[in-house]
Short mmCIF file of C-alpha atoms in Angstrom, two decimals:
data_model
loop_
_atom_site.label_atom_id
_atom_site.label_comp_id
_atom_site.label_asym_id
_atom_site.label_seq_id
_atom_site.Cartn_x
_atom_site.Cartn_y
_atom_site.Cartn_z
CA MET F 30 0.00 0.00 0.00
CA LYS F 31 2.80 2.45 0.85
CA LYS F 32 4.51 1.73 -2.49
CA LYS F 33 1.34 2.65 -4.41
CA PHE F 34 0.96 5.87 -2.41
CA LYS F 35 4.60 6.85 -2.99
CA LYS F 36 4.25 6.14 -6.70
CA ARG F 37 1.06 8.22 -6.93
CA LEU F 38 2.69 11.02 -4.95
CA SER F 39 5.71 11.04 -7.26
CA ILE F 40 3.41 11.10 -10.31
CA PHE F 41 1.48 13.99 -8.76
CA PHE F 42 4.65 16.02 -8.16
CA GLY F 43 5.88 15.17 -11.66
CA VAL F 44 2.62 16.44 -13.16
CA LEU F 45 2.81 19.51 -10.92
CA ALA F 46 6.34 20.25 -12.16
CA VAL F 47 5.20 19.91 -15.78
CA LEU F 48 2.25 22.23 -15.15
CA ILE F 49 4.46 24.85 -13.53
CA ALA F 50 6.82 24.68 -16.52
CA VAL F 51 3.90 24.90 -18.95
CA ASP F 52 2.45 27.81 -16.97
CA MET F 53 5.73 29.71 -17.33
CA LEU F 54 6.10 28.98 -21.06
CA LEU F 55 2.60 29.14 -22.52
CA PRO F 56 -0.12 31.79 -22.43
CA ALA F 57 -3.33 30.92 -20.60
CA ASP F 58 -5.67 32.15 -23.36
CA ILE F 59 -8.63 29.85 -23.74
CA GLN F 60 -10.76 29.14 -26.79
CA ASN F 61 -14.41 28.20 -27.08
CA PRO F 62 -14.24 24.41 -26.65
CA VAL F 63 -17.14 23.62 -28.99
CA GLU F 64 -16.02 23.54 -32.59
CA GLY F 65 -17.55 26.31 -34.71
CA CYS F 66 -19.31 28.02 -31.79
CA GLY F 67 -19.06 31.66 -30.78
CA LYS F 68 -20.80 34.11 -28.45
CA GLU F 69 -24.15 33.34 -30.04
CA SER F 70 -24.01 29.76 -28.69
CA TYR F 71 -24.31 30.64 -24.99
CA HIS F 72 -26.13 33.10 -22.75
CA PRO F 73 -23.71 35.82 -21.57
CA LYS F 74 -25.19 35.93 -18.05
CA SER F 75 -25.57 32.21 -17.32
CA PHE F 76 -22.55 31.96 -14.98
CA TRP F 77 -23.52 32.03 -11.31
CA HIS F 78 -27.18 32.30 -12.19
CA PRO F 79 -29.71 30.59 -9.86
CA TRP F 80 -30.19 27.00 -11.03
CA GLY F 81 -32.62 25.03 -8.89
CA ASP F 82 -31.18 24.82 -5.38
CA HIS F 83 -27.69 26.04 -6.37
CA MET F 84 -25.91 28.49 -8.63
CA HIS F 85 -24.94 27.58 -12.22
CA ARG F 86 -21.15 27.25 -11.95
CA GLY F 87 -20.29 27.40 -15.64
CA VAL F 88 -21.59 28.11 -19.11
CA ASP F 89 -23.76 25.93 -21.33
CA ILE F 90 -22.60 26.08 -24.94
CA PHE F 91 -25.37 24.84 -27.25
CA ALA F 92 -24.57 23.00 -30.47
CA LYS F 93 -25.75 20.12 -32.63
CA LYS F 94 -25.35 16.72 -30.96
CA GLY F 95 -22.05 15.16 -32.03
CA THR F 96 -20.21 18.47 -32.59
CA PRO F 97 -16.51 17.99 -31.68
CA ILE F 98 -15.24 19.37 -28.37
CA HIS F 99 -11.64 20.58 -28.05
CA PRO F 100 -9.89 21.57 -24.80
CA ALA F 101 -10.33 25.28 -24.13
CA ILE F 102 -6.62 25.19 -23.25
CA GLY F 103 -3.98 22.47 -23.34
CA GLY F 104 -3.29 20.36 -20.28
CA ILE F 105 -3.43 16.88 -18.80
CA VAL F 106 -6.61 14.81 -18.55
CA ILE F 107 -7.02 13.97 -14.85
CA ALA F 108 -10.49 12.39 -14.94
CA THR F 109 -13.06 10.90 -17.27
CA MET F 110 -16.39 9.51 -16.21
CA HIS F 111 -19.24 7.78 -18.01
CA ASN F 112 -22.87 8.06 -16.93
CA HIS F 113 -22.29 10.39 -13.96
CA LYS F 114 -25.67 11.26 -12.40
CA ILE F 115 -25.23 15.01 -12.99
CA GLY F 116 -22.44 15.48 -15.56
CA GLY F 117 -23.19 12.41 -17.67
CA ASN F 118 -20.10 11.68 -19.77
CA LEU F 119 -17.47 14.12 -18.55
CA VAL F 120 -13.79 15.03 -18.78
CA VAL F 121 -11.62 17.07 -16.40
CA ILE F 122 -8.36 18.61 -17.60
CA ILE F 123 -5.83 20.40 -15.42
CA SER F 124 -3.99 23.29 -17.06
CA SER F 125 -1.80 26.25 -16.23
CA LYS F 126 -2.43 28.18 -13.00
CA LEU F 127 -3.63 24.84 -11.54
CA ARG F 128 -7.04 25.39 -13.08
CA CYS F 129 -9.33 22.47 -13.79
CA HIS F 130 -11.48 22.59 -16.90
CA TYR F 131 -14.68 20.58 -16.53
CA TYR F 132 -16.53 19.41 -19.66
CA ALA F 133 -19.90 17.67 -19.11
CA HIS F 134 -22.92 16.16 -20.90
CA MET F 135 -20.85 14.73 -23.77
CA SER F 136 -22.40 12.16 -26.10
CA GLU F 137 -19.01 10.42 -26.20
CA ILE F 138 -15.55 10.77 -24.68
CA ASN F 139 -12.53 10.63 -27.00
CA THR F 140 -9.65 10.83 -24.51
CA HIS F 141 -8.30 9.04 -21.44
CA VAL F 142 -6.79 9.82 -18.04
CA GLY F 143 -3.15 10.82 -18.38
CA ALA F 144 -3.48 12.11 -21.95
CA ILE F 145 -1.65 15.34 -22.73
CA VAL F 146 -4.04 17.40 -24.84
CA THR F 147 -3.76 20.59 -26.88
CA LYS F 148 -6.39 22.99 -28.20
CA LYS F 149 -6.44 20.89 -31.38
CA SER F 150 -7.22 17.57 -29.64
CA VAL F 151 -10.78 16.24 -29.76
CA ILE F 152 -11.78 15.17 -26.25
CA GLY F 153 -15.41 14.35 -26.93
CA LYS F 154 -18.64 15.35 -28.64
CA VAL F 155 -21.60 17.51 -27.61
CA GLY F 156 -24.47 15.59 -26.07
CA ASP F 157 -27.27 15.55 -23.56
CA THR F 158 -26.14 13.07 -20.90
CA GLY F 159 -26.53 13.25 -17.13
CA ASN F 160 -29.03 15.82 -15.87
CA ALA F 161 -29.12 17.33 -19.39
CA ALA F 162 -31.16 14.35 -20.66
CA GLY F 163 -34.20 15.58 -22.54
CA LYS F 164 -32.75 19.09 -22.92
CA PRO F 165 -31.15 20.57 -26.06
CA PRO F 166 -27.63 19.17 -26.63
CA HIS F 167 -24.90 21.31 -25.10
CA LEU F 168 -21.54 21.30 -23.35
CA HIS F 169 -21.44 22.44 -19.75
CA TYR F 170 -18.02 24.05 -19.31
CA SER F 171 -16.67 25.33 -15.99
CA ILE F 172 -13.33 26.28 -14.48
CA PRO F 173 -13.07 25.24 -10.81
CA THR F 174 -9.89 25.83 -8.82
CA ILE F 175 -8.80 25.64 -5.22
CA ILE F 176 -7.01 28.98 -5.58
CA PRO F 177 -9.19 32.10 -5.89
CA GLN F 178 -8.08 33.94 -9.04
CA GLY F 179 -9.61 36.11 -11.75
CA GLU F 180 -13.28 36.95 -11.75
CA GLY F 181 -15.49 34.33 -10.19
CA HIS F 182 -17.16 33.07 -7.02
CA TRP F 183 -16.35 30.86 -4.05
CA ASP F 184 -18.72 27.94 -3.51
CA PRO F 185 -18.59 26.95 0.17
CA LYS F 186 -20.53 23.72 -0.49
CA LYS F 187 -17.90 22.51 -2.97
CA HIS F 188 -14.90 24.19 -1.28
CA LEU F 189 -13.90 25.50 -4.70
CA PHE F 190 -13.55 28.81 -6.47
CA PHE F 191 -15.28 28.95 -9.85
CA ILE F 192 -13.76 31.27 -12.44
CA ASN F 193 -16.23 32.91 -14.79
CA PRO F 194 -15.64 31.01 -18.08
CA ILE F 195 -17.65 33.57 -20.06
CA LYS F 196 -15.26 36.38 -19.09
CA GLU F 197 -12.30 34.15 -20.03
CA LEU F 198 -13.84 33.23 -23.41
CA GLU F 199 -14.72 36.85 -24.18
CA LYS F 200 -11.29 38.08 -23.10
CA ASN F 201 -9.77 35.83 -25.76
CA ILE F 202 -12.34 36.96 -28.39
CA ASN F 203 -11.49 40.62 -27.65
CA GLN F 204 -7.73 39.98 -27.81
CA THR F 205 -8.10 38.10 -31.11
CA SER F 206 -10.15 40.90 -32.70
CA LYS F 207 -7.58 43.53 -31.55
CA LYS F 208 -4.79 41.61 -33.37
CA LYS F 209 -6.66 41.78 -36.72
#
């Protein structure tokens, strides 16, 4: 048992070292993860909007079922899950600034734990799994972190800080249009 723990701990610190190096070398600009989608595909005020008995901690990006999903930013896949009660088929990627990027309701997952992904990788496809069953197909995208940073909100129930993904997506759109 101790050997397994030591091995996992060394893997964790190895991944942490890679992330720190990546953080120092690469910009943290994110892209819309749903292929071909822009501002018209999500509601600009859906982050931290009342949603049943809790606040909506991300953005729902609506698209045709089966539309490819790319990482919003490169990183390492740290979790995949099929048929989760809430998220359905989901993927979690850790990136620079120790941010997690949570992608849920996918119709299929096209990656695996430990994969190093870039913005060009396809990690899954838009769907309606989990608590999105019966609703229009979409990707739920959120950015939880244990370190408060940027614009967002602390969720005491989850013990996590949720960065506003809409502000991050729009920041990148504005920077891209300024370069043209």
